[in-house]
Amino acid sequence: VISQVYGGGGNSGATLKNDFIELHNPTSSALSVAGWSVQVASGTGTTWTATALTGFVPAGGYFLIQEAAGSGGTANLPTPDVIGTIAMGGSAAKVALVSSTTVLSGACPTANVVDFVSAAGSSPCTEGVTTPAISAVNAALRRSSGCQDTNSNVDDFAIATAAPRNSGSAKVVCEYSATESDRPEEADFCNLQFPSALTLDSGTLSDTIYAQLYEAGLTEAGGAPY
């Protein structure tokens, strides 16, 4: 997931010299981002700029993508894992994590988009509602050390002093529990039988998964399969 967005690098009042995007791997296995990219557009823009990614994000780890420098600031970022040249918006930006290096197009692209953050602005597309504005000092940081992901940017991100983390930073493997959101596509209960665990890249298909499934109004009917 995208865990931090900062576009105020080198702006008036900034301490950090560079813009940056930070990723977090919430799982207990290292994940390759080779062939992936992060891409940026203005809040209402349709033109995207990409930074190609290489390497791995450690289990529970972070991944720092340094972007363009401004003319101000006094502090360098921690050693970046990837260096790009995108000049991000100082108060608003759309940022996409994409499982390819093909440059996106349009205001609200979805092809190969793994995660999407709209930091402030008047973006016509976002996960839920956009975050409040970022600034020369403040970044949008994903809550719970990068673990909160309810697909609502305004709920999942806090606006706070930019605190870039790279692959050498302290690791945070996230723990998840089942929730009931009352969305129609969500099962009321599922008991996983086989396999006991699996790891998949986003957008890929798994082998057959066997489970007991309960859905109110369906599976309790006489003779209903589950």
mmCIF file of C-alpha atoms in Angstrom:
data_model
loop_
_atom_site.group_PDB
_atom_site.id
_atom_site.type_symbol
_atom_site.label_atom_id
_atom_site.label_comp_id
_atom_site.label_asym_id
_atom_site.label_seq_id
_atom_site.Cartn_x
_atom_site.Cartn_y
_atom_site.Cartn_z
ATOM 1 C CA VAL A 1 0.000 0.000 0.000
ATOM 2 C CA ILE A 2 0.933 3.665 -0.300
ATOM 3 C CA SER A 3 1.776 4.639 3.261
ATOM 4 C CA GLN A 4 2.916 8.259 2.930
ATOM 5 C CA VAL A 5 2.610 11.095 0.398
ATOM 6 C CA TYR A 6 4.621 14.334 0.633
ATOM 7 C CA GLY A 7 4.844 17.021 -2.018
ATOM 8 C CA GLY A 8 6.328 19.952 -0.108
ATOM 9 C CA GLY A 9 10.003 19.101 -0.479
ATOM 10 C CA GLY A 10 12.122 22.221 -0.915
ATOM 11 C CA ASN A 11 9.118 24.540 -0.734
ATOM 12 C CA SER A 12 9.122 27.688 1.375
ATOM 13 C CA GLY A 13 8.996 26.624 5.027
ATOM 14 C CA ALA A 14 10.065 23.038 4.306
ATOM 15 C CA THR A 15 12.800 21.180 6.155
ATOM 16 C CA LEU A 16 13.053 18.267 3.717
ATOM 17 C CA LYS A 17 14.591 18.983 0.318
ATOM 18 C CA ASN A 18 12.661 16.396 -1.717
ATOM 19 C CA ASP A 19 9.139 15.227 -2.371
ATOM 20 C CA PHE A 20 8.594 11.530 -1.691
ATOM 21 C CA ILE A 21 6.195 8.606 -1.814
ATOM 22 C CA GLU A 22 6.470 5.795 0.720
ATOM 23 C CA LEU A 23 5.152 2.239 0.437
ATOM 24 C CA HIS A 24 4.484 -0.289 3.195
ATOM 25 C CA ASN A 25 4.357 -4.082 2.925
ATOM 26 C CA PRO A 26 1.842 -5.196 5.586
ATOM 27 C CA THR A 27 2.566 -8.905 5.103
ATOM 28 C CA SER A 28 5.059 -11.324 6.643
ATOM 29 C CA SER A 29 6.793 -12.008 3.294
ATOM 30 C CA ALA A 30 9.018 -9.769 1.184
ATOM 31 C CA LEU A 31 7.215 -8.500 -1.919
ATOM 32 C CA SER A 32 8.814 -7.711 -5.265
ATOM 33 C CA VAL A 33 7.922 -4.402 -6.928
ATOM 34 C CA ALA A 34 10.068 -5.040 -10.001
ATOM 35 C CA GLY A 35 8.125 -3.923 -13.051
ATOM 36 C CA TRP A 36 5.788 -1.771 -10.933
ATOM 37 C CA SER A 37 5.602 2.009 -10.738
ATOM 38 C CA VAL A 38 4.264 4.894 -8.718
ATOM 39 C CA GLN A 39 2.430 7.499 -10.757
ATOM 40 C CA VAL A 40 1.340 11.048 -9.943
ATOM 41 C CA ALA A 41 -1.181 13.510 -11.366
ATOM 42 C CA SER A 42 -2.737 16.735 -10.153
ATOM 43 C CA GLY A 43 -6.054 16.515 -8.322
ATOM 44 C CA THR A 44 -8.184 17.057 -11.422
ATOM 45 C CA GLY A 45 -5.506 16.161 -13.960
ATOM 46 C CA THR A 46 -5.534 13.493 -16.644
ATOM 47 C CA THR A 47 -1.790 13.491 -17.354
ATOM 48 C CA TRP A 48 0.303 11.093 -15.277
ATOM 49 C CA THR A 49 4.033 10.884 -14.618
ATOM 50 C CA ALA A 50 5.616 7.572 -13.598
ATOM 51 C CA THR A 51 8.617 6.423 -11.578
ATOM 52 C CA ALA A 52 9.597 2.805 -12.300
ATOM 53 C CA LEU A 53 10.289 0.613 -9.267
ATOM 54 C CA THR A 54 12.821 -2.140 -8.687
ATOM 55 C CA GLY A 55 13.692 -4.451 -5.806
ATOM 56 C CA PHE A 56 11.728 -5.792 -2.851
ATOM 57 C CA VAL A 57 9.756 -4.290 0.007
ATOM 58 C CA PRO A 58 10.796 -6.232 3.137
ATOM 59 C CA ALA A 59 8.245 -8.130 5.203
ATOM 60 C CA GLY A 60 6.542 -5.502 7.327
ATOM 61 C CA GLY A 61 8.898 -2.971 5.811
ATOM 62 C CA TYR A 62 8.786 0.370 4.084
ATOM 63 C CA PHE A 63 10.073 1.521 0.685
ATOM 64 C CA LEU A 64 11.080 5.121 0.056
ATOM 65 C CA ILE A 65 10.733 6.678 -3.397
ATOM 66 C CA GLN A 66 12.515 10.016 -3.591
ATOM 67 C CA GLU A 67 11.051 12.478 -6.067
ATOM 68 C CA ALA A 68 11.999 15.986 -7.218
ATOM 69 C CA ALA A 69 13.841 18.525 -5.058
ATOM 70 C CA GLY A 70 12.773 22.122 -4.560
ATOM 71 C CA SER A 71 15.070 25.070 -4.055
ATOM 72 C CA GLY A 72 14.643 25.168 -0.282
ATOM 73 C CA GLY A 73 14.869 22.805 2.656
ATOM 74 C CA THR A 74 17.855 21.855 4.756
ATOM 75 C CA ALA A 75 17.594 18.080 5.254
ATOM 76 C CA ASN A 76 18.069 15.174 2.864
ATOM 77 C CA LEU A 77 15.708 12.227 2.949
ATOM 78 C CA PRO A 78 16.897 8.931 4.426
ATOM 79 C CA THR A 79 18.621 6.811 1.778
ATOM 80 C CA PRO A 80 15.922 6.238 -0.848
ATOM 81 C CA ASP A 81 15.160 2.786 -2.243
ATOM 82 C CA VAL A 82 14.323 4.289 -5.646
ATOM 83 C CA ILE A 83 14.957 7.775 -7.039
ATOM 84 C CA GLY A 84 12.504 9.533 -9.361
ATOM 85 C CA THR A 85 12.155 13.058 -10.686
ATOM 86 C CA ILE A 86 8.439 13.838 -10.297
ATOM 87 C CA ALA A 87 7.618 17.331 -9.018
ATOM 88 C CA MET A 88 4.560 16.674 -6.875
ATOM 89 C CA GLY A 89 1.909 19.171 -5.815
ATOM 90 C CA GLY A 90 2.739 20.914 -2.573
ATOM 91 C CA SER A 91 -0.806 20.798 -1.216
ATOM 92 C CA ALA A 92 -2.598 18.207 -3.342
ATOM 93 C CA ALA A 93 -1.839 15.241 -5.600
ATOM 94 C CA LYS A 94 -3.225 11.970 -6.885
ATOM 95 C CA VAL A 95 -0.829 9.054 -6.374
ATOM 96 C CA ALA A 96 -1.273 5.535 -7.748
ATOM 97 C CA LEU A 97 0.701 2.362 -7.067
ATOM 98 C CA VAL A 98 0.588 0.440 -10.339
ATOM 99 C CA SER A 99 1.575 -3.147 -11.110
ATOM 100 C CA SER A 100 3.110 -2.117 -14.451
ATOM 101 C CA THR A 101 5.189 0.734 -15.851
ATOM 102 C CA THR A 102 2.622 1.679 -18.500
ATOM 103 C CA VAL A 103 1.753 5.333 -17.951
ATOM 104 C CA LEU A 104 -1.845 5.831 -16.817
ATOM 105 C CA SER A 105 -4.301 8.066 -18.654
ATOM 106 C CA GLY A 106 -7.539 9.776 -17.743
ATOM 107 C CA ALA A 107 -8.767 11.338 -14.527
ATOM 108 C CA CYS A 108 -9.714 8.081 -12.801
ATOM 109 C CA PRO A 109 -7.676 5.163 -14.184
ATOM 110 C CA THR A 110 -8.160 1.671 -12.765
ATOM 111 C CA ALA A 111 -6.081 -0.640 -14.996
ATOM 112 C CA ASN A 112 -3.332 -2.313 -12.927
ATOM 113 C CA VAL A 113 -3.884 0.129 -10.043
ATOM 114 C CA VAL A 114 -3.013 -1.604 -6.759
ATOM 115 C CA ASP A 115 -3.539 1.363 -4.429
ATOM 116 C CA PHE A 116 -4.741 4.937 -4.921
ATOM 117 C CA VAL A 117 -4.446 8.021 -2.722
ATOM 118 C CA SER A 118 -5.955 11.443 -3.349
ATOM 119 C CA ALA A 119 -4.245 13.955 -1.092
ATOM 120 C CA ALA A 120 -6.614 16.934 -0.825
ATOM 121 C CA GLY A 121 -7.586 18.878 -3.928
ATOM 122 C CA SER A 122 -10.844 18.485 -5.807
ATOM 123 C CA SER A 123 -10.109 15.075 -7.271
ATOM 124 C CA PRO A 124 -13.081 13.476 -9.036
ATOM 125 C CA CYS A 125 -11.816 10.040 -8.032
ATOM 126 C CA THR A 126 -10.536 8.702 -4.754
ATOM 127 C CA GLU A 127 -10.900 5.851 -2.299
ATOM 128 C CA GLY A 128 -13.802 7.253 -0.294
ATOM 129 C CA VAL A 129 -13.074 10.941 0.413
ATOM 130 C CA THR A 130 -9.788 12.748 -0.225
ATOM 131 C CA THR A 131 -7.427 13.476 2.657
ATOM 132 C CA PRO A 132 -7.063 17.006 4.036
ATOM 133 C CA ALA A 133 -4.374 19.184 2.429
ATOM 134 C CA ILE A 134 -0.685 18.358 2.706
ATOM 135 C CA SER A 135 1.855 21.170 2.997
ATOM 136 C CA ALA A 136 5.521 22.165 3.091
ATOM 137 C CA VAL A 137 5.725 20.500 6.502
ATOM 138 C CA ASN A 138 2.952 17.906 6.560
ATOM 139 C CA ALA A 139 2.496 14.631 4.692
ATOM 140 C CA ALA A 140 -0.469 12.290 4.434
ATOM 141 C CA LEU A 141 0.500 9.249 6.556
ATOM 142 C CA ARG A 142 -1.450 5.986 6.570
ATOM 143 C CA ARG A 143 -2.640 5.323 10.107
ATOM 144 C CA SER A 144 -1.501 2.429 12.326
ATOM 145 C CA SER A 145 2.034 2.532 10.909
ATOM 146 C CA GLY A 146 0.681 1.801 7.440
ATOM 147 C CA CYS A 147 -1.712 -0.978 8.475
ATOM 148 C CA GLN A 148 -5.108 0.765 8.285
ATOM 149 C CA ASP A 149 -6.805 0.224 4.946
ATOM 150 C CA THR A 150 -10.567 0.724 4.848
ATOM 151 C CA ASN A 151 -10.485 2.111 1.285
ATOM 152 C CA SER A 152 -11.377 5.581 2.554
ATOM 153 C CA ASN A 153 -8.484 8.021 2.182
ATOM 154 C CA VAL A 154 -9.880 10.503 4.686
ATOM 155 C CA ASP A 155 -10.214 7.765 7.319
ATOM 156 C CA ASP A 156 -7.024 5.869 6.528
ATOM 157 C CA PHE A 157 -4.640 8.843 6.444
ATOM 158 C CA ALA A 158 -3.654 11.423 9.037
ATOM 159 C CA ILE A 159 -2.023 14.752 8.172
ATOM 160 C CA ALA A 160 1.173 15.077 10.222
ATOM 161 C CA THR A 161 4.819 16.096 9.998
ATOM 162 C CA ALA A 162 6.505 14.206 7.172
ATOM 163 C CA ALA A 163 8.444 11.218 8.528
ATOM 164 C CA PRO A 164 9.994 9.282 5.616
ATOM 165 C CA ARG A 165 10.880 5.611 6.167
ATOM 166 C CA ASN A 166 12.973 3.369 3.930
ATOM 167 C CA SER A 167 13.661 -0.361 3.704
ATOM 168 C CA GLY A 168 16.034 -0.107 6.653
ATOM 169 C CA SER A 169 13.432 1.361 9.007
ATOM 170 C CA ALA A 170 11.793 -0.616 11.798
ATOM 171 C CA LYS A 171 9.345 -3.209 10.453
ATOM 172 C CA VAL A 172 5.616 -3.431 11.213
ATOM 173 C CA VAL A 173 3.794 -6.614 10.120
ATOM 174 C CA CYS A 174 0.069 -5.934 10.257
ATOM 175 C CA GLU A 175 -2.472 -8.162 11.963
ATOM 176 C CA TYR A 176 -5.943 -8.352 10.483
ATOM 177 C CA SER A 177 -9.240 -9.562 11.874
ATOM 178 C CA ALA A 178 -12.496 -10.334 10.127
ATOM 179 C CA THR A 179 -15.074 -7.541 9.946
ATOM 180 C CA GLU A 180 -18.666 -7.303 8.800
ATOM 181 C CA SER A 181 -19.247 -4.295 6.580
ATOM 182 C CA ASP A 182 -22.716 -5.327 5.307
ATOM 183 C CA ARG A 183 -21.505 -4.989 1.728
ATOM 184 C CA PRO A 184 -23.474 -7.410 -0.503
ATOM 185 C CA GLU A 185 -20.353 -9.174 -1.782
ATOM 186 C CA GLU A 186 -19.021 -9.886 1.714
ATOM 187 C CA ALA A 187 -19.792 -13.280 3.275
ATOM 188 C CA ASP A 188 -21.295 -13.318 6.763
ATOM 189 C CA PHE A 189 -18.962 -16.118 7.846
ATOM 190 C CA CYS A 190 -16.161 -18.063 6.203
ATOM 191 C CA ASN A 191 -14.130 -20.913 7.689
ATOM 192 C CA LEU A 192 -10.986 -21.513 5.631
ATOM 193 C CA GLN A 193 -10.227 -25.234 5.290
ATOM 194 C CA PHE A 194 -7.436 -25.578 2.698
ATOM 195 C CA PRO A 195 -4.856 -24.208 2.247
ATOM 196 C CA SER A 196 -4.292 -22.909 5.752
ATOM 197 C CA ALA A 197 -2.472 -19.848 4.348
ATOM 198 C CA LEU A 198 -1.341 -18.434 1.022
ATOM 199 C CA THR A 199 0.381 -15.359 -0.379
ATOM 200 C CA LEU A 200 -0.611 -13.769 -3.686
ATOM 201 C CA ASP A 201 0.464 -10.745 -5.671
ATOM 202 C CA SER A 202 -2.374 -8.297 -6.183
ATOM 203 C CA GLY A 203 -4.287 -8.985 -9.371
ATOM 204 C CA THR A 204 -3.260 -12.646 -9.657
ATOM 205 C CA LEU A 205 -5.461 -15.738 -9.334
ATOM 206 C CA SER A 206 -4.976 -18.382 -6.666
ATOM 207 C CA ASP A 207 -5.390 -22.135 -6.929
ATOM 208 C CA THR A 208 -8.696 -23.533 -5.644
ATOM 209 C CA ILE A 209 -9.493 -22.517 -2.058
ATOM 210 C CA TYR A 210 -11.787 -24.715 0.050
ATOM 211 C CA ALA A 211 -13.900 -23.152 2.771
ATOM 212 C CA GLN A 212 -17.212 -23.326 4.581
ATOM 213 C CA LEU A 213 -19.275 -20.279 3.702
ATOM 214 C CA TYR A 214 -22.354 -18.819 5.392
ATOM 215 C CA GLU A 215 -24.470 -16.071 3.878
ATOM 216 C CA ALA A 216 -27.661 -14.997 5.639
ATOM 217 C CA GLY A 217 -30.781 -15.798 3.627
ATOM 218 C CA LEU A 218 -28.976 -18.256 1.375
ATOM 219 C CA THR A 219 -26.931 -21.002 2.961
ATOM 220 C CA GLU A 220 -29.295 -21.809 5.829
ATOM 221 C CA ALA A 221 -31.964 -22.928 3.379
ATOM 222 C CA GLY A 222 -32.621 -26.669 3.408
ATOM 223 C CA GLY A 223 -30.158 -28.518 1.194
ATOM 224 C CA ALA A 224 -28.231 -25.386 0.263
ATOM 225 C CA PRO A 225 -24.569 -26.035 -0.594
ATOM 226 C CA TYR A 226 -21.827 -24.190 1.224
#
